[in-house]
Amino acid sequence: VIGLGTFVPPVAQGVPATGGAVAEVRSALLTAIHERYRSNPRSRQTAVGPSQVGHPCGRNLAFLASGHPRSEQYNDPWPSILGTAAHAWLAETLEQYPTIWITERRVHVGGGMSGSGDAFHIPTGTVVDFKVLGNTTFTQLRNEDPASAYWFTGGGQTYRTQLQCYGTGFVNAGFQVRHVTLAVLGRAKRLSDLYMVPWEYDPAVSQRALARLQAARTLASAGVHPMAVPAQPGHCHFCPFKGSESDGLCEAGNN
Ligand code: SF4
């Protein structure tokens, strides 16, 4: 019998809760969450998509293009689960306005790369991509002007490239795309903190991304191991190929 009236203090990360059946309940919760996450097609996606193709590190892209198994270090799904849930809620909301918004449209960028564009604002021809971010990244993005190098040659180029790829995907689907914008929400922020990062649609960005992806695929099909591709450390936080070189993974990001 679970003692629902028994207060169990929060525990530090990784420390099992104690007290009656609480440990069992906690374990059952984590099992259910992990199993559902693993069964989600998005978490098993192996084809390189728009959200990955703009990563600044060529080695990262080579790992992706080769289909190399991901590191076990990259296994906490919670931020992704929250992001997916928020995206579903936002899509349901915008679907109520079918003359204004197109949501969750599967689009083809080119070169065999497809993705699901979050939203398209019909009156302005604007592709919108939602980001639901933790405090550190949220604050960083707010401090970066859309014209700053951060978005063009720094850590923000992954998001900018993703968005421009969706722009091309919507063009390929027959829409007139004029603008693209990130709509940034914080996991621990207020709705009124919604922050937009806008650019003009620029097809050259997706063309460059597709050419880079094709180069990575060519290396992969020639049997070149991703570790032979030069690394660009500095954007390694969420890299799923960070790990021990003895496991065929990249140690350059272990700093
Ligand atoms: S860990 Fe860093 S340097 Fe290594 S492949 Fe990943 S992003 Fe590139």
Short mmCIF file of C-alpha atoms and ligand atoms in Angstrom, two decimals:
data_model
loop_
_atom_site.label_atom_id
_atom_site.label_comp_id
_atom_site.label_asym_id
_atom_site.label_seq_id
_atom_site.Cartn_x
_atom_site.Cartn_y
_atom_site.Cartn_z
CA VAL A 1 0.00 0.00 0.00
CA ILE A 2 1.42 3.37 -0.98
CA GLY A 3 1.49 5.85 1.87
CA LEU A 4 0.13 8.81 -0.05
CA GLY A 5 0.08 10.91 3.06
CA THR A 6 3.77 10.36 3.70
CA PHE A 7 5.93 13.26 2.66
CA VAL A 8 9.09 12.20 0.87
CA PRO A 9 11.61 15.00 0.41
CA PRO A 10 12.96 15.65 -3.09
CA VAL A 11 16.13 13.78 -3.81
CA ALA A 12 19.24 14.82 -5.60
CA GLN A 13 19.72 13.75 -9.20
CA GLY A 14 20.45 10.06 -9.45
CA VAL A 15 19.78 9.31 -5.78
CA PRO A 16 16.90 6.86 -5.35
CA ALA A 17 14.02 8.08 -3.20
CA THR A 18 13.46 6.18 0.02
CA GLY A 19 10.37 5.60 2.09
CA GLY A 20 7.93 2.73 1.73
CA ALA A 21 6.98 2.00 -1.87
CA VAL A 22 8.23 5.31 -3.22
CA ALA A 23 11.35 3.81 -4.75
CA GLU A 24 9.21 1.31 -6.62
CA VAL A 25 6.82 4.02 -7.82
CA ARG A 26 9.72 6.21 -8.95
CA SER A 27 11.23 3.31 -10.84
CA ALA A 28 7.87 2.50 -12.48
CA LEU A 29 7.50 6.12 -13.57
CA LEU A 30 10.99 6.25 -15.08
CA THR A 31 10.48 2.92 -16.85
CA ALA A 32 7.20 4.07 -18.43
CA ILE A 33 8.69 7.40 -19.52
CA HIS A 34 11.82 5.82 -21.00
CA GLU A 35 9.83 3.12 -22.81
CA ARG A 36 7.42 5.55 -24.39
CA TYR A 37 10.28 7.82 -25.39
CA ARG A 38 12.19 4.95 -27.00
CA SER A 39 9.10 3.86 -28.93
CA ASN A 40 8.70 7.35 -30.40
CA PRO A 41 9.78 7.37 -34.07
CA ARG A 42 11.53 10.71 -33.51
CA SER A 43 13.86 9.19 -30.93
CA ARG A 44 14.76 6.38 -33.35
CA GLN A 45 15.25 8.63 -36.35
CA THR A 46 18.43 7.79 -38.23
CA ALA A 47 18.14 9.91 -41.40
CA VAL A 48 19.85 13.29 -41.07
CA GLY A 49 17.19 15.97 -40.71
CA PRO A 50 17.03 19.77 -40.83
CA SER A 51 17.58 20.08 -37.08
CA GLN A 52 20.96 18.38 -37.40
CA VAL A 53 22.37 19.37 -40.76
CA GLY A 54 23.60 22.82 -39.70
CA HIS A 55 25.77 21.70 -36.78
CA PRO A 56 29.09 23.54 -37.07
CA CYS A 57 31.21 20.43 -36.48
CA GLY A 58 31.93 18.43 -39.63
CA ARG A 59 32.78 15.35 -37.58
CA ASN A 60 29.35 15.47 -35.97
CA LEU A 61 27.75 15.54 -39.42
CA ALA A 62 29.99 12.67 -40.56
CA PHE A 63 28.86 10.61 -37.56
CA LEU A 64 25.23 11.34 -38.41
CA ALA A 65 25.63 10.54 -42.11
CA SER A 66 27.35 7.24 -41.34
CA GLY A 67 24.52 6.08 -39.04
CA HIS A 68 27.03 5.48 -36.23
CA PRO A 69 25.46 4.36 -32.92
CA ARG A 70 24.99 7.17 -30.45
CA SER A 71 26.83 7.49 -27.18
CA GLU A 72 25.20 6.08 -24.07
CA GLN A 73 26.10 9.36 -22.36
CA TYR A 74 23.43 11.02 -24.42
CA ASN A 75 20.45 9.40 -22.90
CA ASP A 76 18.39 11.79 -20.80
CA PRO A 77 15.23 12.37 -22.81
CA TRP A 78 13.46 14.86 -20.54
CA PRO A 79 14.18 18.13 -22.41
CA SER A 80 13.12 16.43 -25.64
CA ILE A 81 9.92 15.08 -24.07
CA LEU A 82 8.97 18.55 -22.81
CA GLY A 83 9.76 20.06 -26.19
CA THR A 84 7.67 17.46 -28.04
CA ALA A 85 4.72 17.94 -25.68
CA ALA A 86 4.87 21.71 -26.09
CA HIS A 87 5.05 21.40 -29.89
CA ALA A 88 1.98 19.14 -29.90
CA TRP A 89 0.05 21.62 -27.79
CA LEU A 90 1.06 24.54 -29.99
CA ALA A 91 0.12 22.65 -33.17
CA GLU A 92 -3.32 21.80 -31.77
CA THR A 93 -3.78 25.45 -30.87
CA LEU A 94 -2.82 26.83 -34.27
CA GLU A 95 -4.94 24.23 -36.08
CA GLN A 96 -7.93 26.20 -34.83
CA TYR A 97 -6.94 28.94 -37.32
CA PRO A 98 -6.64 27.12 -40.66
CA THR A 99 -6.84 30.28 -42.77
CA ILE A 100 -3.90 31.78 -40.87
CA TRP A 101 -1.67 28.86 -39.92
CA ILE A 102 -0.41 25.65 -41.47
CA THR A 103 1.05 23.35 -38.84
CA GLU A 104 3.30 20.32 -38.66
CA ARG A 105 3.64 20.05 -42.42
CA ARG A 106 5.98 17.35 -43.69
CA VAL A 107 8.24 19.07 -46.20
CA HIS A 108 11.05 17.93 -48.50
CA VAL A 109 14.12 20.12 -48.48
CA GLY A 110 16.03 18.29 -51.22
CA GLY A 111 18.76 15.67 -51.43
CA GLY A 112 16.47 13.16 -49.71
CA MET A 113 16.21 15.33 -46.59
CA SER A 114 12.74 15.85 -45.13
CA GLY A 115 11.41 17.33 -41.94
CA SER A 116 8.28 18.48 -40.21
CA GLY A 117 7.92 22.26 -40.26
CA ASP A 118 6.34 23.53 -37.05
CA ALA A 119 4.19 26.29 -38.52
CA PHE A 120 3.68 28.56 -41.51
CA HIS A 121 1.97 31.93 -41.07
CA ILE A 122 0.02 32.36 -44.30
CA PRO A 123 -0.64 36.15 -44.25
CA THR A 124 3.06 37.05 -44.01
CA GLY A 125 4.64 34.02 -45.71
CA THR A 126 6.65 33.25 -42.55
CA VAL A 127 8.00 29.86 -41.54
CA VAL A 128 8.03 29.54 -37.74
CA ASP A 129 10.06 27.06 -35.74
CA PHE A 130 9.39 26.74 -32.02
CA LYS A 131 12.18 26.29 -29.52
CA VAL A 132 11.41 25.44 -25.93
CA LEU A 133 14.65 26.05 -24.09
CA GLY A 134 16.26 25.93 -20.68
CA ASN A 135 17.29 29.15 -18.99
CA THR A 136 20.92 29.22 -20.11
CA THR A 137 20.23 28.88 -23.83
CA PHE A 138 17.13 31.05 -23.64
CA THR A 139 19.13 33.91 -22.09
CA GLN A 140 21.96 33.46 -24.56
CA LEU A 141 19.60 33.68 -27.55
CA ARG A 142 17.94 36.81 -26.19
CA ASN A 143 21.33 38.49 -26.05
CA GLU A 144 22.19 37.71 -29.68
CA ASP A 145 20.96 40.10 -32.32
CA PRO A 146 19.65 38.21 -35.41
CA ALA A 147 22.48 39.82 -37.42
CA SER A 148 25.21 38.73 -35.01
CA ALA A 149 27.94 36.25 -35.91
CA TYR A 150 26.47 33.85 -33.36
CA TRP A 151 23.78 32.88 -35.85
CA PHE A 152 26.00 32.77 -38.92
CA THR A 153 29.27 31.20 -37.75
CA GLY A 154 28.68 30.38 -34.08
CA GLY A 155 26.49 28.10 -32.03
CA GLY A 156 23.26 29.53 -33.42
CA GLN A 157 23.88 28.38 -36.99
CA THR A 158 22.28 24.99 -36.31
CA TYR A 159 18.93 26.63 -35.56
CA ARG A 160 19.23 29.18 -38.36
CA THR A 161 20.10 26.49 -40.91
CA GLN A 162 17.23 24.30 -39.72
CA LEU A 163 14.79 27.15 -40.14
CA GLN A 164 16.04 28.06 -43.62
CA CYS A 165 15.81 24.38 -44.62
CA TYR A 166 12.16 24.40 -43.60
CA GLY A 167 11.80 27.57 -45.65
CA THR A 168 13.04 25.69 -48.71
CA GLY A 169 10.77 22.78 -47.83
CA PHE A 170 7.71 25.04 -47.80
CA VAL A 171 8.81 26.59 -51.13
CA ASN A 172 9.10 23.07 -52.56
CA ALA A 173 5.58 22.41 -51.29
CA GLY A 174 4.31 25.38 -53.30
CA PHE A 175 4.19 28.14 -50.69
CA GLN A 176 5.51 31.67 -51.08
CA VAL A 177 8.05 31.99 -48.30
CA ARG A 178 9.28 35.48 -47.46
CA HIS A 179 10.53 35.22 -43.90
CA VAL A 180 11.62 32.65 -41.35
CA THR A 181 11.61 33.10 -37.59
CA LEU A 182 12.45 31.22 -34.44
CA ALA A 183 9.78 31.52 -31.75
CA VAL A 184 11.68 30.94 -28.52
CA LEU A 185 9.90 29.91 -25.34
CA GLY A 186 11.55 29.08 -22.03
CA ARG A 187 10.82 25.93 -20.08
CA ALA A 188 10.97 28.02 -16.92
CA LYS A 189 9.88 31.37 -18.39
CA ARG A 190 6.60 33.16 -18.81
CA LEU A 191 4.57 33.11 -22.00
CA SER A 192 5.09 36.87 -22.19
CA ASP A 193 8.83 36.15 -22.57
CA LEU A 194 8.16 34.66 -26.04
CA TYR A 195 11.03 35.90 -28.14
CA MET A 196 11.22 35.99 -31.95
CA VAL A 197 14.46 35.73 -33.96
CA PRO A 198 13.59 36.75 -37.53
CA TRP A 199 15.44 36.52 -40.87
CA GLU A 200 14.56 36.91 -44.51
CA TYR A 201 14.20 33.60 -46.29
CA ASP A 202 17.54 32.76 -47.91
CA PRO A 203 17.65 29.62 -50.11
CA ALA A 204 21.47 29.77 -50.23
CA VAL A 205 21.56 28.51 -46.63
CA SER A 206 19.73 25.28 -47.36
CA GLN A 207 21.74 24.79 -50.55
CA ARG A 208 24.98 25.00 -48.55
CA ALA A 209 23.58 22.63 -45.92
CA LEU A 210 22.59 20.06 -48.56
CA ALA A 211 26.03 20.28 -50.20
CA ARG A 212 27.68 19.72 -46.82
CA LEU A 213 25.43 16.76 -46.11
CA GLN A 214 26.21 15.27 -49.50
CA ALA A 215 29.94 15.59 -48.76
CA ALA A 216 29.44 13.78 -45.44
CA ARG A 217 27.44 11.03 -47.16
CA THR A 218 30.16 10.61 -49.78
CA LEU A 219 32.77 10.13 -47.04
CA ALA A 220 30.51 7.66 -45.24
CA SER A 221 29.88 5.58 -48.35
CA ALA A 222 33.64 5.54 -49.04
CA GLY A 223 34.06 3.93 -45.61
CA VAL A 224 35.79 6.91 -43.98
CA HIS A 225 35.34 6.72 -40.20
CA PRO A 226 33.92 9.95 -38.77
CA MET A 227 36.91 10.23 -36.45
CA ALA A 228 39.04 10.87 -39.54
CA VAL A 229 37.02 14.03 -40.21
CA PRO A 230 38.34 17.21 -38.54
CA ALA A 231 36.48 18.12 -35.36
CA GLN A 232 35.25 21.54 -34.40
CA PRO A 233 34.85 21.38 -30.63
CA GLY A 234 33.00 24.12 -28.83
CA HIS A 235 29.44 23.07 -29.63
CA CYS A 236 29.60 19.64 -28.05
CA HIS A 237 27.10 19.88 -25.21
CA PHE A 238 24.35 17.87 -26.87
CA CYS A 239 26.54 15.95 -29.31
CA PRO A 240 25.40 12.32 -29.25
CA PHE A 241 28.82 11.14 -30.42
CA LYS A 242 30.81 12.51 -27.50
CA GLY A 243 32.52 9.71 -25.64
CA SER A 244 35.51 7.46 -25.48
CA GLU A 245 37.64 7.01 -28.58
CA SER A 246 38.00 3.33 -27.71
CA ASP A 247 34.25 3.09 -28.39
CA GLY A 248 34.72 4.80 -31.76
CA LEU A 249 33.40 8.07 -30.33
CA CYS A 250 34.81 11.59 -30.11
CA GLU A 251 36.84 12.74 -27.13
CA ALA A 252 37.35 16.24 -28.49
CA GLY A 253 34.19 17.43 -26.75
CA ASN A 254 35.06 16.03 -23.34
CA ASN A 255 36.07 19.32 -21.82
S1 SF4 B 1 31.99 15.89 -29.44
FE1 SF4 B 1 32.19 17.96 -30.31
S2 SF4 B 1 34.02 17.86 -31.61
FE2 SF4 B 1 33.35 15.74 -31.25
S3 SF4 B 1 31.99 15.22 -32.95
FE3 SF4 B 1 30.69 16.01 -31.27
S4 SF4 B 1 30.48 18.20 -31.75
FE4 SF4 B 1 32.24 17.47 -32.92
#
